[in-house]
Coordinates of C-alpha atoms in Angstrom, one line a residue:
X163 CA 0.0 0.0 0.0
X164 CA 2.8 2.4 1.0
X165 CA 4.5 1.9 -2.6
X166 CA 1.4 2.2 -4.3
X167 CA 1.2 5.5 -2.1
X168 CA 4.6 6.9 -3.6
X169 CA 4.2 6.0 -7.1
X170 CA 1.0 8.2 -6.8
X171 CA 2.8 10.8 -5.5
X172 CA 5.9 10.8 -7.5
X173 CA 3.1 10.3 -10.7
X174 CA 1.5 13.3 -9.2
X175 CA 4.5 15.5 -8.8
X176 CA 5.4 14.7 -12.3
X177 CA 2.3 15.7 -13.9
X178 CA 2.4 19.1 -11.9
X179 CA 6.0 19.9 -12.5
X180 CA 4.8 19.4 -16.6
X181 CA 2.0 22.1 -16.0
X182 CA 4.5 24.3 -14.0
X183 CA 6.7 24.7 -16.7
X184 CA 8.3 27.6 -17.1
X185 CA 8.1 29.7 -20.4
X186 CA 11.5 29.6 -20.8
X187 CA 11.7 25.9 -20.2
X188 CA 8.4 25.4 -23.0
X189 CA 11.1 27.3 -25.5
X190 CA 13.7 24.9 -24.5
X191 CA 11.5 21.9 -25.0
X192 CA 10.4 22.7 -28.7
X193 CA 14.3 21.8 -30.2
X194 CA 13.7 18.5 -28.4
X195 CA 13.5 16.0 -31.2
X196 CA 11.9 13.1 -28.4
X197 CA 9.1 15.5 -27.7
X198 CA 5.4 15.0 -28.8
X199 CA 4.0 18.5 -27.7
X200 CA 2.6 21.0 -29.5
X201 CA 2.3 24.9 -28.0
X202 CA -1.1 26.7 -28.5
X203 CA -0.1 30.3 -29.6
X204 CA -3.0 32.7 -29.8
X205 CA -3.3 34.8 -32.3
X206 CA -3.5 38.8 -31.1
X207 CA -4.3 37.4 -27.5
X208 CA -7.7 35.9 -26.2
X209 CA -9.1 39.1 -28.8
X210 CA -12.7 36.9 -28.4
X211 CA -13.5 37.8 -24.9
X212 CA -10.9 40.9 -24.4
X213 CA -9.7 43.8 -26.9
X214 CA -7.2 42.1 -29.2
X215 CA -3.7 42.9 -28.3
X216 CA -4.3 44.0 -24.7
X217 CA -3.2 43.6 -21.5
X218 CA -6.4 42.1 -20.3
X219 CA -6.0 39.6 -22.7
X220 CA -2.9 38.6 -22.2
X221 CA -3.7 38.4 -18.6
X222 CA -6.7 35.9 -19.6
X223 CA -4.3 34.1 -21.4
X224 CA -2.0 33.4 -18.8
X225 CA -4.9 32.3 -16.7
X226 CA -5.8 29.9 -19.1
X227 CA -2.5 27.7 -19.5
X228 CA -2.2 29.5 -23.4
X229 CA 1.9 28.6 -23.9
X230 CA 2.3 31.8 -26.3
X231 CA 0.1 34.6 -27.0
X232 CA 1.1 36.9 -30.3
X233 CA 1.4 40.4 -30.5
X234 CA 2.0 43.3 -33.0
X235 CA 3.9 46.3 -32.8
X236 CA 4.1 49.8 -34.2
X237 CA 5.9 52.9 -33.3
X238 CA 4.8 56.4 -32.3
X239 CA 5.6 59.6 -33.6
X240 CA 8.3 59.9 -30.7
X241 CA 9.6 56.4 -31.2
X242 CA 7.7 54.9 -28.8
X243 CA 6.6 50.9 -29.5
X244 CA 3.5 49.8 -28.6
X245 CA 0.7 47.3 -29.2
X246 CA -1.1 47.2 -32.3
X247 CA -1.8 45.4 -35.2
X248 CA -3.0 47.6 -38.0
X249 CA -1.3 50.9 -39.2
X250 CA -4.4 53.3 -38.2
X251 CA -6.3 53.0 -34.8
X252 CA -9.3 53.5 -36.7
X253 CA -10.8 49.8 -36.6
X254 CA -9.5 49.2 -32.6
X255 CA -9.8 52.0 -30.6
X256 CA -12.3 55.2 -30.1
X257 CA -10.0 57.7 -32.2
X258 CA -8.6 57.8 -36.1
X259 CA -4.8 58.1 -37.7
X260 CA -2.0 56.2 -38.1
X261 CA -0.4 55.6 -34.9
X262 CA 3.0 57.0 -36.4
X263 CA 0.7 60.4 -36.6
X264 CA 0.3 60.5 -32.5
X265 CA 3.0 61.4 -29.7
X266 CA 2.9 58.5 -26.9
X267 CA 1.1 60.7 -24.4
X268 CA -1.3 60.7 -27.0
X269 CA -1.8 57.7 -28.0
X270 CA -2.3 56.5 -24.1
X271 CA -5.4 58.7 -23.8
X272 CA -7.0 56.7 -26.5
X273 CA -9.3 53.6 -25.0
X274 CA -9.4 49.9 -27.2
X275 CA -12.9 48.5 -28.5
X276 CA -13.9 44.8 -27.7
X277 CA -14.2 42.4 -30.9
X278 CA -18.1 44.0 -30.5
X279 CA -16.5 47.3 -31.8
X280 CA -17.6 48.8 -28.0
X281 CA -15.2 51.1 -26.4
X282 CA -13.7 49.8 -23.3
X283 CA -11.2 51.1 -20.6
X284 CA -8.7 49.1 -22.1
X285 CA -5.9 51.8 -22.7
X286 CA -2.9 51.0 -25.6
X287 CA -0.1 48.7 -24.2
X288 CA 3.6 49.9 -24.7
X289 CA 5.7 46.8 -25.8
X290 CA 7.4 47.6 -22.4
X291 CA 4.1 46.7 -20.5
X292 CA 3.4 43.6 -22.2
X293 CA 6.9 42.1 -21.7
X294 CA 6.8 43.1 -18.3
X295 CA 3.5 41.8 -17.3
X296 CA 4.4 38.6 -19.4
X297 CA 7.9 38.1 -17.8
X298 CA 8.2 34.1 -16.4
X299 CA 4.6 33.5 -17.4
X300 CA 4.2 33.3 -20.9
X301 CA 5.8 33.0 -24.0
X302 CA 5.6 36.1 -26.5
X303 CA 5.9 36.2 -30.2
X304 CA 6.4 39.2 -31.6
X305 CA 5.0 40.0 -35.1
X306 CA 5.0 43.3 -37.3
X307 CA 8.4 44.1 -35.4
X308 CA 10.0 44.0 -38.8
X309 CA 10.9 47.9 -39.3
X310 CA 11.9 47.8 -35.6
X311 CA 13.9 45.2 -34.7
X312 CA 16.8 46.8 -33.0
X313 CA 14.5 48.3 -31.2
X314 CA 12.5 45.5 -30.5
X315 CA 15.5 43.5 -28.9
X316 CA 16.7 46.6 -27.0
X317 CA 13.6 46.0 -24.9
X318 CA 13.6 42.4 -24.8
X319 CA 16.8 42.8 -23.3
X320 CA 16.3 46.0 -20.8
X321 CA 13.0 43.3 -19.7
X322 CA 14.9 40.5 -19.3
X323 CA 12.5 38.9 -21.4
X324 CA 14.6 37.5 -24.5
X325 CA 14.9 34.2 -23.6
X326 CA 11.3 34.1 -23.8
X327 CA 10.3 35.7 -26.8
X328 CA 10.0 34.5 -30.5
X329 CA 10.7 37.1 -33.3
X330 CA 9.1 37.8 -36.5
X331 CA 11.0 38.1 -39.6
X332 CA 10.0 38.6 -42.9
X333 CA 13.0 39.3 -45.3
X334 CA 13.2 37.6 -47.9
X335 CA 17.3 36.8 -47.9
X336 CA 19.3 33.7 -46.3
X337 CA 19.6 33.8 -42.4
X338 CA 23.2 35.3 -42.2
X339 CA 22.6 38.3 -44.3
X340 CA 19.9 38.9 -42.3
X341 CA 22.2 38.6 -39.0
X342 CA 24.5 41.4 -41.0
X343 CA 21.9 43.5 -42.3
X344 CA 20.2 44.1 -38.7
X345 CA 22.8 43.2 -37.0
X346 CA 21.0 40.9 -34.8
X347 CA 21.6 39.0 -31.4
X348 CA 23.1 35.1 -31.7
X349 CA 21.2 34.1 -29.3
X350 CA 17.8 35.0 -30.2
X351 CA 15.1 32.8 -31.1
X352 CA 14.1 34.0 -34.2
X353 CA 11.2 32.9 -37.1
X354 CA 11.3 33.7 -40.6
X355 CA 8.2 34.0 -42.2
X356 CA 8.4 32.0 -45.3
X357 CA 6.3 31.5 -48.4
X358 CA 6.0 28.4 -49.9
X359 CA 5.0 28.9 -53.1
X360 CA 8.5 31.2 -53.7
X361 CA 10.8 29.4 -55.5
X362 CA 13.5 30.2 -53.1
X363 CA 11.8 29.0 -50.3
X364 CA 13.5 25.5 -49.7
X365 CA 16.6 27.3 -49.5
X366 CA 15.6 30.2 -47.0
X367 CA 14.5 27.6 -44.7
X368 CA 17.9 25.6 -45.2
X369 CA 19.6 28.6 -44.0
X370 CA 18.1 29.0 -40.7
X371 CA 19.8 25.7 -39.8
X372 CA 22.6 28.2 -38.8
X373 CA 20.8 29.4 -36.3
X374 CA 20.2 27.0 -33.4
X375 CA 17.0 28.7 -32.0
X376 CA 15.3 29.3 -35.5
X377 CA 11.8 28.7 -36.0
X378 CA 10.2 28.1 -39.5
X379 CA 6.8 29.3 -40.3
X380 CA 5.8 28.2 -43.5
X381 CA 2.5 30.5 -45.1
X382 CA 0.5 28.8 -47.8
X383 CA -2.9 29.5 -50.0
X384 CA -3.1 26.1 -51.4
X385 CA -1.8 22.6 -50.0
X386 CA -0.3 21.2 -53.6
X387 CA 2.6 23.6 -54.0
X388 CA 5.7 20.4 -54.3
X389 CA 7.1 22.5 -51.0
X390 CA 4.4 21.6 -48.8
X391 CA 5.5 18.2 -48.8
X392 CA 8.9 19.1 -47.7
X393 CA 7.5 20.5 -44.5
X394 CA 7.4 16.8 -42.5
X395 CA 10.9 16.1 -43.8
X396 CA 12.3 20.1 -42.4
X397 CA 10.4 18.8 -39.3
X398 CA 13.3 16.3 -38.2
X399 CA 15.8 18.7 -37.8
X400 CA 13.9 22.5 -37.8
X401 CA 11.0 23.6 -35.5
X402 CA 8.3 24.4 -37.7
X403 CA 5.3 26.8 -36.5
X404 CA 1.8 26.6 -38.8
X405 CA -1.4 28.8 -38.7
X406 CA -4.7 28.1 -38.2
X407 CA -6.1 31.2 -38.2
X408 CA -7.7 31.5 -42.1
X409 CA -7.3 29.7 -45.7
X410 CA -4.6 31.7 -47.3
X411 CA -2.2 30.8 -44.7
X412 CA -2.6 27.0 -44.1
X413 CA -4.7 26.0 -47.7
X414 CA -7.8 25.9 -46.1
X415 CA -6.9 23.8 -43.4
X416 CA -8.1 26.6 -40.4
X417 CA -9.8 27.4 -37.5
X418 CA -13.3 27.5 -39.2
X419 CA -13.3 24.2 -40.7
X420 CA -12.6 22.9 -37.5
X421 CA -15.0 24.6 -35.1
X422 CA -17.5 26.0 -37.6
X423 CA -17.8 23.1 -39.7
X424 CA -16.9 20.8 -36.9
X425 CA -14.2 18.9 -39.4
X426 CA -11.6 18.8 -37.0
X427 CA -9.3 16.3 -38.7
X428 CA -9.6 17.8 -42.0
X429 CA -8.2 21.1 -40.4
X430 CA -6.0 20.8 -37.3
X431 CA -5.5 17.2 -37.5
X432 CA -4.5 17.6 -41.2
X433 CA -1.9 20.6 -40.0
X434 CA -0.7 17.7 -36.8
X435 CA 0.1 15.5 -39.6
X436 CA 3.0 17.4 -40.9
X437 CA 4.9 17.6 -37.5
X438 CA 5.0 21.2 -36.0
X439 CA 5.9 22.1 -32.7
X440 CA 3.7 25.2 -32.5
X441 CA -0.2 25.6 -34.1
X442 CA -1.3 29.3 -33.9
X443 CA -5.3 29.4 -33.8
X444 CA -7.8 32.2 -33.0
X445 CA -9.9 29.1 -31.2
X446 CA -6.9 28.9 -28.3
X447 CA -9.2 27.0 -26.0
X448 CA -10.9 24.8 -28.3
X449 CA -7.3 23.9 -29.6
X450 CA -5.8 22.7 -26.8
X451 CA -8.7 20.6 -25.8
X452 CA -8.4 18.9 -29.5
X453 CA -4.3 18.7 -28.3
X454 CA -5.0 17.4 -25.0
X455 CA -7.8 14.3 -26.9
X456 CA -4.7 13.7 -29.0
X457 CA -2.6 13.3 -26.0
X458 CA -0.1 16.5 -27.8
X459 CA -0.4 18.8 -24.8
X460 CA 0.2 18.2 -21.0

């Protein structure tokens, strides 16, 4: 009875020490070749519920076990970065222009609308916030940082948050010109945006392997370009990151089919089937549940 006892508790501690995982030990894990996981990233934070790319919703993330939640940046009039996806606050706030148009103390008058277009006290995060109130709980992953990124890594590192934050890029040139060109940190864990209907693609993806923390996220409108059945086979030795989010990016296999049309398999079980490490969804919670049936989250 006693050893039956123990095993439960060593079982037990096991399980909770999985759960308990730090973000910076879930980054770790991914370049693990024996691992069977797969991260939920959510796409512009739990933006259902809360204002997309808020602090409220990355809070309700956190709450909710989400491994990564993605955000976008741009950059104020005085060089300020903060939260936001779209080059105008038109569509998600209660005032107009193009952020670059705004000072900061401007910018932090202005309040967020829910996905219901209704005006909430939601303010505008600064990239500063975020990192901070995401330090040792979550994973980032920062997109739209493109035009920014020294900036972008000057505070990841003043945050202390590099180790846990995945980086957009979107050039369209081999991994170490990139490095040269923006003169970037070794140590960074980095993901190139890649299209696979280029015909360079293949060997922009190749590249990366220089880089030990490199992530691939291959983009795709249809599912019978010849690269697409490359992406398995880059699998075994590169982490690869796919979308769920609409068609254009994953050739129809998305979020919609799955939960709309209740075709689960035919979406993310079809994405599963080529091997990535990380699915972002706009369906966070319904995603991990479909994970968790499939025995590919703790």
């Amino acid at each position: 009875m006693k050893r039956i006892s123990l095993i439960f508790i060593a079982i037990a501690s096991f399980a909770f020490d999985a759960a308990a995982q730090t973000p910076q030990q879930k980054l770790t894990s991914l370049f693990d070749k024996n691992s069977r996981e797969i991260l939920v990233a959510a796409h512009r934070g739990d933006w259902r519920n809360e204002p997309e790319n808020s602090l409220k919703g990355l809070q309700n993330c956190i709450q909710k076990g989400i491994d990564i939640v993605e955000l976008d940046l741009k950059m104020t009039k005085d060089s300020v970065l903060v939260v936001m996806h779209d080059n105008t606050i038109d569509r998600t706030t209660n005032a107009k222009g193009k952020v670059s148009d705004y000072t900061f103390e401007q910018i932090k008058t202005f309040r967020l609308k829910n996905g219901l277009g209704r005006v909430t006290n939601n303010p505008i995060p600064t990239f500063v916030e975020m990192m901070e109130a995401a330090k040792d709980k979550v994973i980032i992953n920062v997109d739209k940082g493109n035009p920014y990124l020294p900036q972008v890594f000057k505070v990841l590192s003043q945050t202390n948050t590099t180790n846990q934050a995945i980086v957009n890029v979107y050039d369209n040139m081999p991994y170490d010109q990139l490095v040269v060109k923006n003169n970037l940190p070794k140590d960074a864990y980095l993901m190139v945006v890649v299209g696979m209907k280029n015909d360079d693609a293949l060997a922009i993806i190749s590249s990366y392997k220089a880089n030990k923390r490199a992530i691939i996220q291959p983009i795709f409108d249809q599912d019978t370009y010849p690269a697409i059945g490359e992406i398995y086979k880059i699998s075994q030795s590169q982490v690869i990151w796919l979308n769920s989010l609409w068609p254009s990016l994953n050739g129809g296999h998305d979020d919609d089919t799955a939960v709309e049309d209740n075709k689960k398999e035919e979406s993310w079980g079809w994405l599963i089937k080529h091997n990535p490490k990380i699915l972002q969804t706009d369906r966070p919670t319904e995603l991990m549940e479909y994970l968790k049936a499939q025995k590919r989250h703790k």
